Amino acid sequence: MSQSHQLQLQRFELKYVVPESTALRVREFVRSYLIIDEYGDGQPDFSYPVHSLYLDSDLLTIYWGTINGNKNRFKLRLRFYDNQPESPVFFEIKRRMNNAILKQRGGVRRKSVDYILPGHLPQPEHLVKQGNSKELVALQRFSQYLKEYKAVPKAHVHYLREAWVSPHDNSLRVTFDRNVLISAEPTARLETDQ
C-alpha cells in the first residue's frame, strides 16, 4: 500500500454511534468499494489496537474547547500501537478548523518521549525518520502548545480500529472503532495493558 494511505493530514470527519449489527452491514457495503487498510489486513475482525495518551492543562482547557463545541480547537496526544521498544510514538496535534480536520504529527523514538514531554525542544535525532522537516516542525509546534498550556498527561484512550480505504488514493476512509476504553493517566506510561 502506498504512503498516501497511511495518514490523511486534512479531511472532513463524520462520527456516528451505531449498533454492531449496523456496523456489520456498513462493512459489507463498503468492502465492495474499499479495501482493508494495511494494518488490519490479516488481523482478527480486521482490527488493530490504537492507544492515545491525551494531554491537557490542569484546568482541562483543551477538553472544554471540545465540550463547548468551539469551531476552531485542537487536541494534543501521543499515539502508539504496541509496547515494542523500537516502535515509534507519534506526537499529534489534531485540529478542527470549522468543519475540516487538520493533523500534524511527528514520529519519535520511544526512548525520546521522556526528553520531549517535560518541555525540551525536539531535535532531529529524536525523529524516527531522520531529515523529515514536516515532522520536526510538527514536534516543535506540539512543544509550543505543551508549554503554553502547561499540558501534562491526563487520559489514556484505547480501542480496536477497523479501517477501510480507497484502493486508488487517500480520498476516503471508513473506520469502525470498537471496545473503546478510557482511563485516567497522570504519567507518560506508554503501556498497552489497560
Short mmCIF file of C-alpha atoms in Angstrom, two decimals:
data_model
loop_
_atom_site.label_atom_id
_atom_site.label_comp_id
_atom_site.label_asym_id
_atom_site.label_seq_id
_atom_site.Cartn_x
_atom_site.Cartn_y
_atom_site.Cartn_z
CA MET A 1 0.00 0.00 0.00
CA SER A 2 1.30 3.44 -0.82
CA GLN A 3 2.43 6.01 1.73
CA SER A 4 -0.60 8.17 0.87
CA HIS A 5 -2.94 5.69 2.57
CA GLN A 6 -1.19 5.92 5.88
CA LEU A 7 -2.22 9.40 7.01
CA GLN A 8 -4.77 11.93 5.93
CA LEU A 9 -3.41 15.30 7.04
CA GLN A 10 -6.61 17.11 6.08
CA ARG A 11 -10.12 15.70 5.90
CA PHE A 12 -13.79 16.08 6.69
CA GLU A 13 -14.78 13.80 9.54
CA LEU A 14 -18.21 12.49 10.48
CA LYS A 15 -18.71 10.25 13.51
CA TYR A 16 -21.67 8.05 14.39
CA VAL A 17 -22.51 5.65 17.20
CA VAL A 18 -24.21 2.63 15.68
CA PRO A 19 -25.20 -0.84 16.89
CA GLU A 20 -22.85 -3.66 15.90
CA SER A 21 -25.45 -5.12 13.54
CA THR A 22 -25.47 -1.82 11.59
CA ALA A 23 -21.67 -1.68 11.60
CA LEU A 24 -21.52 -5.15 10.05
CA ARG A 25 -23.99 -4.15 7.32
CA VAL A 26 -21.97 -1.00 6.60
CA ARG A 27 -18.82 -3.14 6.40
CA GLU A 28 -20.46 -5.39 3.83
CA PHE A 29 -21.41 -2.35 1.77
CA VAL A 30 -18.04 -0.52 1.89
CA ARG A 31 -15.99 -3.61 1.14
CA SER A 32 -17.49 -3.53 -2.36
CA TYR A 33 -15.69 -0.24 -2.95
CA LEU A 34 -12.84 -0.06 -0.43
CA ILE A 35 -10.05 -2.33 0.77
CA ILE A 36 -8.97 -3.09 4.33
CA ASP A 37 -6.02 -0.93 5.34
CA GLU A 38 -2.57 -2.46 5.66
CA TYR A 39 -2.69 -2.68 9.47
CA GLY A 40 -5.99 -4.57 9.62
CA ASP A 41 -5.16 -6.93 6.78
CA GLY A 42 -4.94 -10.46 8.19
CA GLN A 43 -5.99 -9.38 11.70
CA PRO A 44 -8.94 -10.89 13.61
CA ASP A 45 -12.05 -8.85 12.74
CA PHE A 46 -9.76 -6.73 10.51
CA SER A 47 -8.87 -4.72 13.64
CA TYR A 48 -5.71 -3.44 15.31
CA PRO A 49 -5.18 -1.72 18.68
CA VAL A 50 -4.83 2.07 18.91
CA HIS A 51 -3.61 3.81 22.06
CA SER A 52 -3.72 7.58 22.64
CA LEU A 53 -2.40 9.49 25.62
CA TYR A 54 -4.22 12.84 25.77
CA LEU A 55 -2.56 15.88 27.31
CA ASP A 56 -4.21 18.95 28.77
CA SER A 57 -3.79 21.74 31.31
CA ASP A 58 -4.81 21.27 34.94
CA LEU A 59 -7.94 23.32 34.13
CA LEU A 60 -8.70 20.99 31.16
CA THR A 61 -8.72 23.96 28.80
CA ILE A 62 -8.36 21.82 25.66
CA TYR A 63 -11.10 19.41 26.79
CA TRP A 64 -13.55 22.26 27.48
CA GLY A 65 -12.91 23.65 23.98
CA THR A 66 -14.25 20.35 22.63
CA ILE A 67 -17.18 20.12 25.06
CA ASN A 68 -18.21 23.71 24.31
CA GLY A 69 -18.13 22.95 20.58
CA ASN A 70 -15.58 25.63 19.71
CA LYS A 71 -15.32 25.80 15.91
CA ASN A 72 -11.53 26.14 15.99
CA ARG A 73 -10.00 23.79 18.53
CA PHE A 74 -7.26 21.18 18.87
CA LYS A 75 -6.18 18.12 20.84
CA LEU A 76 -2.68 17.13 21.94
CA ARG A 77 -1.99 13.42 22.06
CA LEU A 78 0.67 10.77 21.89
CA ARG A 79 -0.39 7.83 19.72
CA PHE A 80 1.16 4.38 19.85
CA TYR A 81 0.20 0.91 18.76
CA ASP A 82 2.22 -1.56 20.83
CA ASN A 83 4.80 -1.92 23.62
CA GLN A 84 7.80 -2.67 21.43
CA PRO A 85 10.85 -0.56 22.42
CA GLU A 86 11.69 0.18 18.77
CA SER A 87 8.14 1.19 17.78
CA PRO A 88 7.55 4.91 17.27
CA VAL A 89 5.36 7.17 19.38
CA PHE A 90 3.55 9.83 17.38
CA PHE A 91 3.19 13.31 18.85
CA GLU A 92 0.00 14.64 17.26
CA ILE A 93 -1.90 17.89 17.05
CA LYS A 94 -5.42 17.19 15.81
CA ARG A 95 -7.04 20.48 14.92
CA ARG A 96 -10.58 21.31 13.87
CA MET A 97 -10.92 24.41 11.72
CA ASN A 98 -14.63 24.97 11.07
CA ASN A 99 -15.66 21.62 9.55
CA ALA A 100 -12.24 20.35 8.45
CA ILE A 101 -9.83 18.21 10.45
CA LEU A 102 -6.13 19.03 10.13
CA LYS A 103 -3.48 16.79 11.61
CA GLN A 104 0.21 17.39 12.27
CA ARG A 105 2.33 14.62 13.68
CA GLY A 106 5.88 13.57 14.21
CA GLY A 107 7.10 10.04 14.84
CA VAL A 108 9.54 9.94 17.75
CA ARG A 109 11.79 7.21 19.03
CA ARG A 110 10.16 5.80 22.15
CA LYS A 111 13.26 6.48 24.24
CA SER A 112 12.98 10.21 23.35
CA VAL A 113 9.47 10.68 24.79
CA ASP A 114 10.76 11.27 28.34
CA TYR A 115 13.04 14.00 27.00
CA ILE A 116 10.40 15.85 24.96
CA LEU A 117 7.37 15.67 27.27
CA PRO A 118 8.84 17.78 30.08
CA GLY A 119 9.25 20.62 27.57
CA HIS A 120 12.63 20.13 25.92
CA LEU A 121 12.66 21.19 22.29
CA PRO A 122 12.72 18.15 19.99
CA GLN A 123 15.89 17.62 17.98
CA PRO A 124 16.25 15.94 14.56
CA GLU A 125 17.81 12.85 16.15
CA HIS A 126 14.60 12.22 18.13
CA LEU A 127 12.69 11.59 14.90
CA VAL A 128 12.12 8.09 13.61
CA LYS A 129 12.52 9.43 10.05
CA GLN A 130 15.71 11.49 10.05
CA GLY A 131 15.58 14.62 7.92
CA ASN A 132 11.79 14.89 7.82
CA SER A 133 11.33 18.64 8.25
CA LYS A 134 7.50 18.49 8.32
CA GLU A 135 7.58 16.11 11.26
CA LEU A 136 10.18 18.21 13.07
CA VAL A 137 8.01 21.32 12.61
CA ALA A 138 5.00 19.38 13.95
CA LEU A 139 7.01 18.34 17.01
CA GLN A 140 8.19 21.87 17.62
CA ARG A 141 4.59 23.16 17.37
CA PHE A 142 3.50 20.41 19.76
CA SER A 143 6.18 21.57 22.21
CA GLN A 144 4.93 25.15 21.92
CA TYR A 145 1.41 24.07 22.89
CA LEU A 146 2.81 21.89 25.65
CA LYS A 147 4.49 24.92 27.23
CA GLU A 148 1.70 27.39 26.50
CA TYR A 149 -0.98 25.22 28.14
CA LYS A 150 1.31 23.55 30.70
CA ALA A 151 -0.16 20.36 29.29
CA VAL A 152 0.51 17.05 31.02
CA PRO A 153 -0.85 13.52 30.52
CA LYS A 154 -4.49 13.21 31.58
CA ALA A 155 -6.17 10.23 29.90
CA HIS A 156 -5.35 7.04 28.03
CA VAL A 157 -7.84 6.03 25.35
CA HIS A 158 -7.68 2.56 23.81
CA TYR A 159 -9.79 0.91 21.13
CA LEU A 160 -9.70 -1.59 18.29
CA ARG A 161 -9.85 0.03 14.84
CA GLU A 162 -11.10 -1.49 11.60
CA ALA A 163 -10.26 0.81 8.69
CA TRP A 164 -11.28 0.62 5.03
CA VAL A 165 -9.56 2.83 2.44
CA SER A 166 -9.84 3.69 -1.22
CA PRO A 167 -7.66 1.44 -3.39
CA HIS A 168 -6.80 4.46 -5.56
CA ASP A 169 -5.83 7.30 -3.19
CA ASN A 170 -6.47 8.56 0.33
CA SER A 171 -9.67 10.45 -0.54
CA LEU A 172 -11.94 8.18 1.51
CA ARG A 173 -11.54 6.27 4.74
CA VAL A 174 -14.21 4.48 6.76
CA THR A 175 -13.29 3.32 10.25
CA PHE A 176 -15.04 1.34 12.94
CA ASP A 177 -13.73 1.83 16.48
CA ARG A 178 -14.81 -0.84 18.97
CA ASN A 179 -14.21 -1.64 22.63
CA VAL A 180 -13.39 1.98 23.42
CA LEU A 181 -11.91 2.35 26.90
CA ILE A 182 -10.63 5.40 28.75
CA SER A 183 -8.66 5.59 31.96
CA ALA A 184 -7.02 8.38 33.91
CA GLU A 185 -3.29 8.50 33.17
CA PRO A 186 -1.36 11.21 35.00
CA THR A 187 2.04 9.96 33.81
CA ALA A 188 3.53 9.19 30.43
CA ARG A 189 3.07 5.44 30.87
CA LEU A 190 3.04 4.17 27.31
CA GLU A 191 1.72 0.71 28.04
CA THR A 192 -0.94 -1.28 26.21
CA ASP A 193 -2.09 -3.37 29.20
CA GLN A 194 -5.18 -1.36 30.11
#
